[in-house]
Short mmCIF file of C-alpha atoms in Angstrom, two decimals:
data_model
loop_
_atom_site.label_atom_id
_atom_site.label_comp_id
_atom_site.label_asym_id
_atom_site.label_seq_id
_atom_site.Cartn_x
_atom_site.Cartn_y
_atom_site.Cartn_z
CA MET A 756 -9.78 -16.93 -13.82
CA LYS A 757 -7.08 -17.80 -11.30
CA VAL A 758 -5.55 -14.68 -9.79
CA ALA A 759 -2.56 -14.42 -7.47
CA VAL A 760 -2.41 -11.26 -5.36
CA LEU A 761 1.06 -10.57 -3.98
CA SER A 762 0.93 -8.52 -0.79
CA PRO A 763 3.93 -7.23 1.19
CA VAL A 764 4.95 -8.99 4.40
CA ALA A 765 5.80 -5.99 6.58
CA TRP A 766 2.37 -6.32 8.21
CA ARG A 767 -0.58 -8.67 8.21
CA THR A 768 -3.04 -8.44 5.29
CA PRO A 769 -5.28 -6.63 6.03
CA PRO A 770 -3.24 -4.76 8.64
CA ARG A 771 -4.37 -4.52 12.23
CA HIS A 772 -3.34 -0.87 12.31
CA TYR A 773 -0.83 0.61 9.86
CA GLY A 774 -0.05 -1.08 6.55
CA PRO A 775 -1.37 0.85 3.52
CA TRP A 776 -0.13 -1.46 0.76
CA GLU A 777 -1.40 -4.48 2.65
CA GLN A 778 -4.78 -2.78 3.03
CA VAL A 779 -5.09 -2.05 -0.68
CA ALA A 780 -4.00 -5.58 -1.58
CA SER A 781 -6.70 -6.90 0.75
CA ASN A 782 -9.36 -4.61 -0.72
CA VAL A 783 -8.51 -5.74 -4.25
CA ALA A 784 -8.36 -9.43 -3.33
CA GLU A 785 -11.66 -9.42 -1.43
CA GLY A 786 -13.35 -7.45 -4.19
CA MET A 787 -12.35 -10.06 -6.75
CA VAL A 788 -13.47 -12.88 -4.45
CA LYS A 789 -16.92 -11.26 -4.26
CA LYS A 790 -17.02 -11.16 -8.06
CA GLY A 791 -16.47 -14.90 -8.18
CA LEU A 792 -12.83 -15.06 -9.24
CA ASP A 793 -10.49 -17.77 -7.96
CA VAL A 794 -8.16 -15.62 -5.84
CA THR A 795 -5.08 -16.70 -3.92
CA LEU A 796 -3.61 -14.11 -1.57
CA PHE A 797 0.11 -14.43 -0.97
CA ALA A 798 0.71 -12.77 2.39
CA THR A 799 1.77 -13.51 5.97
CA LEU A 800 0.29 -16.68 7.42
CA ASP A 801 -1.77 -14.72 9.97
CA SER A 802 -3.53 -12.83 7.16
CA VAL A 803 -7.28 -13.00 6.63
CA THR A 804 -9.03 -13.49 3.28
CA GLY A 805 -12.22 -14.85 1.81
CA GLY A 806 -10.10 -16.48 -0.90
CA LYS A 807 -7.21 -18.88 -0.56
CA LEU A 808 -4.21 -17.93 1.57
CA GLU A 809 -0.66 -18.89 0.64
CA GLY A 810 2.47 -17.95 2.52
CA ILE A 811 5.56 -19.02 4.40
CA ILE A 812 6.19 -15.97 6.61
CA PRO A 813 4.38 -16.44 9.96
CA LYS A 814 3.79 -12.75 10.67
CA GLY A 815 4.84 -9.32 9.49
CA TYR A 816 8.51 -8.54 10.02
CA GLU A 817 7.57 -5.17 11.51
CA GLU A 818 5.81 -7.17 14.25
CA ASP A 819 8.60 -9.73 14.67
CA PRO A 820 11.87 -8.45 16.17
CA GLU A 821 13.62 -11.69 15.21
CA ALA A 822 12.79 -11.42 11.50
CA ASP A 823 15.19 -10.18 8.82
CA PRO A 824 13.12 -8.08 6.38
CA LYS A 825 15.14 -8.89 3.26
CA VAL A 826 15.15 -12.61 3.98
CA ALA A 827 11.39 -12.57 4.57
CA GLU A 828 10.78 -10.63 1.36
CA CYS A 829 12.94 -12.90 -0.81
CA LEU A 830 11.40 -16.09 0.55
CA HIS A 831 7.89 -14.69 0.18
CA ILE A 832 8.29 -13.51 -3.40
CA SER A 833 10.03 -16.68 -4.55
CA HIS A 834 7.26 -18.76 -2.95
CA LEU A 835 4.83 -17.24 -5.44
CA MET A 836 7.10 -17.02 -8.46
CA GLU A 837 8.12 -20.67 -8.26
CA GLN A 838 4.46 -21.61 -8.77
CA ALA A 839 3.45 -18.72 -11.01
CA HIS A 840 2.43 -21.17 -13.76
CA ARG A 841 -0.65 -22.07 -11.68
CA PHE A 842 -2.19 -18.64 -12.25
CA ASP A 843 -3.64 -16.71 -15.17
CA ILE A 844 -2.37 -13.39 -13.81
CA ILE A 845 -0.34 -12.05 -10.90
CA HIS A 846 -1.23 -8.72 -9.30
CA ASN A 847 1.84 -7.35 -7.54
CA HIS A 848 1.45 -4.87 -4.67
CA PHE A 849 5.01 -5.43 -3.45
CA ASP A 850 6.97 -2.59 -5.07
CA PHE A 851 9.91 -3.25 -7.39
CA LEU A 852 11.63 -6.37 -6.03
CA PRO A 853 9.16 -8.90 -7.55
CA LEU A 854 9.86 -7.45 -11.00
CA THR A 855 13.30 -9.04 -10.93
CA TYR A 856 11.63 -12.48 -10.81
CA THR A 857 9.30 -11.96 -13.77
CA ALA A 858 11.64 -13.45 -16.39
CA MET A 859 11.07 -16.80 -14.61
CA THR A 860 7.46 -17.02 -15.77
CA ARG A 861 5.18 -16.46 -18.74
CA THR A 862 2.28 -15.55 -16.46
CA PRO A 863 1.32 -11.89 -17.01
CA VAL A 864 2.27 -9.62 -14.11
CA LEU A 865 0.31 -6.49 -13.24
CA THR A 866 2.05 -4.14 -10.82
CA THR A 867 0.27 -1.37 -8.95
CA ILE A 868 2.95 1.20 -8.17
CA HIS A 869 1.92 2.60 -4.81
CA GLY A 870 4.56 5.32 -4.92
CA PHE A 871 8.25 5.86 -5.53
CA SER A 872 10.23 5.83 -2.29
CA SER A 873 13.21 7.25 -4.16
CA PRO A 874 14.25 8.02 -7.76
CA ARG A 875 16.95 5.40 -7.25
CA ILE A 876 14.42 2.56 -7.66
CA LEU A 877 13.34 3.73 -11.13
CA PRO A 878 16.01 1.72 -13.02
CA VAL A 879 14.29 -1.50 -11.94
CA TYR A 880 10.90 -0.32 -13.18
CA LYS A 881 12.46 0.88 -16.44
CA LYS A 882 14.23 -2.43 -17.04
CA TYR A 883 10.94 -4.35 -16.86
CA ASN A 884 8.81 -1.71 -18.55
CA ARG A 885 8.15 -3.97 -21.56
CA ARG A 886 7.54 -7.12 -19.54
CA VAL A 887 5.30 -5.90 -16.68
CA HIS A 888 2.02 -3.97 -16.90
CA TYR A 889 2.03 -0.89 -14.65
CA VAL A 890 -0.91 0.77 -12.92
CA SER A 891 -0.53 4.19 -11.28
CA ILE A 892 -2.47 5.34 -8.22
CA SER A 893 -2.89 8.84 -9.67
CA ASP A 894 -1.86 10.70 -12.80
CA ALA A 895 0.33 12.97 -10.66
CA ASP A 896 2.21 9.97 -9.31
CA ARG A 897 3.27 8.71 -12.73
CA SER A 898 6.88 8.63 -13.85
CA PRO A 899 7.34 10.01 -17.39
CA GLY A 900 9.86 7.25 -18.10
CA LEU A 901 7.34 4.41 -17.68
CA ASP A 902 4.38 3.09 -19.65
CA TYR A 903 1.08 2.62 -17.79
CA ILE A 904 -2.05 0.76 -18.77
CA ALA A 905 -4.33 2.66 -16.37
CA THR A 906 -4.69 4.87 -13.33
CA VAL A 907 -6.69 3.30 -10.50
CA HIS A 908 -7.11 5.43 -7.40
CA HIS A 909 -6.94 3.78 -4.01
CA GLY A 910 -10.41 2.86 -2.81
CA ILE A 911 -11.87 2.17 0.60
CA ASP A 912 -14.19 -0.47 2.00
CA LEU A 913 -17.36 1.54 2.63
CA ALA A 914 -18.63 -1.14 5.02
CA ARG A 915 -15.92 -0.11 7.49
CA PHE A 916 -17.06 3.50 7.68
CA THR A 917 -20.18 5.07 9.18
CA LEU A 918 -21.86 7.81 7.19
CA ARG A 919 -22.69 10.91 9.20
CA GLU A 920 -24.92 13.16 7.15
CA GLN A 921 -24.38 15.97 9.68
CA PRO A 922 -20.61 15.98 10.26
CA ASP A 923 -18.86 17.76 13.10
CA ASP A 924 -17.23 21.07 12.24
CA TYR A 925 -13.60 19.97 12.02
CA LEU A 926 -11.11 18.80 9.44
CA LEU A 927 -9.23 15.51 9.62
CA PHE A 928 -5.71 14.60 8.54
CA PHE A 929 -5.20 10.82 8.66
CA GLY A 930 -1.90 9.42 7.42
CA ARG A 931 1.78 9.09 8.15
CA PHE A 932 3.71 12.22 9.07
CA HIS A 933 6.18 12.70 6.24
CA PRO A 934 6.83 15.73 3.98
CA GLU A 935 5.25 14.04 0.96
CA LYS A 936 1.92 13.47 2.74
CA GLY A 937 0.93 17.11 3.20
CA ALA A 938 0.41 17.30 6.97
CA ARG A 939 1.80 20.84 7.19
CA GLU A 940 -0.37 21.88 4.25
CA ALA A 941 -3.39 20.52 6.14
CA ILE A 942 -2.52 22.82 9.05
CA ASP A 943 -2.26 25.79 6.70
CA ILE A 944 -5.68 24.99 5.20
CA ALA A 945 -7.25 24.69 8.65
CA ARG A 946 -5.79 28.02 9.75
CA ARG A 947 -6.98 29.82 6.62
CA THR A 948 -10.49 28.43 6.93
CA GLY A 949 -10.68 28.93 10.70
CA ARG A 950 -11.57 25.30 11.39
CA LYS A 951 -10.24 22.85 13.93
CA LEU A 952 -7.90 20.17 12.61
CA VAL A 953 -7.66 16.68 14.10
CA MET A 954 -4.50 14.81 13.08
CA ALA A 955 -3.84 11.08 13.41
CA GLY A 956 -1.16 8.74 12.11
CA ILE A 957 2.32 7.37 12.68
CA ILE A 958 5.31 9.70 12.87
CA GLN A 959 7.66 8.46 10.15
CA ASP A 960 9.88 11.55 9.94
CA ARG A 961 10.45 12.83 13.48
CA GLU A 962 12.51 15.85 12.44
CA TYR A 963 9.74 16.97 10.10
CA PHE A 964 7.12 16.40 12.80
CA ALA A 965 9.09 18.38 15.39
CA ARG A 966 9.79 21.25 13.00
CA GLU A 967 6.57 21.58 10.99
CA ILE A 968 3.78 19.96 13.01
CA GLU A 969 4.42 19.92 16.74
CA PRO A 970 4.67 23.72 17.20
CA TRP A 971 1.07 24.07 15.99
CA ILE A 972 -0.45 21.39 18.22
CA ASP A 973 -2.37 23.09 21.02
CA GLY A 974 -5.25 20.66 21.52
CA THR A 975 -7.77 23.30 20.48
CA THR A 976 -7.12 24.47 16.93
CA VAL A 977 -4.83 21.52 16.09
CA ALA A 978 -5.18 18.23 17.96
CA TYR A 979 -3.07 15.09 17.67
#
């Protein structure tokens, strides 16, 4: 089976640091390569894969101050869709924009919806509900207005993590600081259980961080 995996081009795939959608796209692509599938990863040209790499964007636009994000995205998506006939299936990890290209091809398109940035993007998903096959990342993240073929939770590459059978006595929050990610709730849990909390991640919403997170950071009970 020939599979095209469409990754975003904000960051390299897999990302050097931040880049959650790129990381999941990489995990899926490499997993299929290990299973013997013919996988082509469409990503930035500096990306790394055990399969075939296709792309026209040199590096992630978040790492290139000269790049125009929308131009990079349109060129990247069209680069795949104009040769979609080469593949048996396309797995889209690039949000809603690629859906608008799907009428150009008869190749089945599977889209993992990694989250809804805003209710305003739902009309695009609804328009292509009958054409594209949707996968949710959790049952809670599903939109009642869409049809899904499955829920597949985000996985991790266990080879990148070291198992400690005797863990240290602290909790960890690892993710971007944004109201939807539950950083403040993690602080509340740590306080109620009397355990230290170590927090790490990029600050995406600075007002939220200053209001809900920063006042609790003391380096002892909450460390960042």
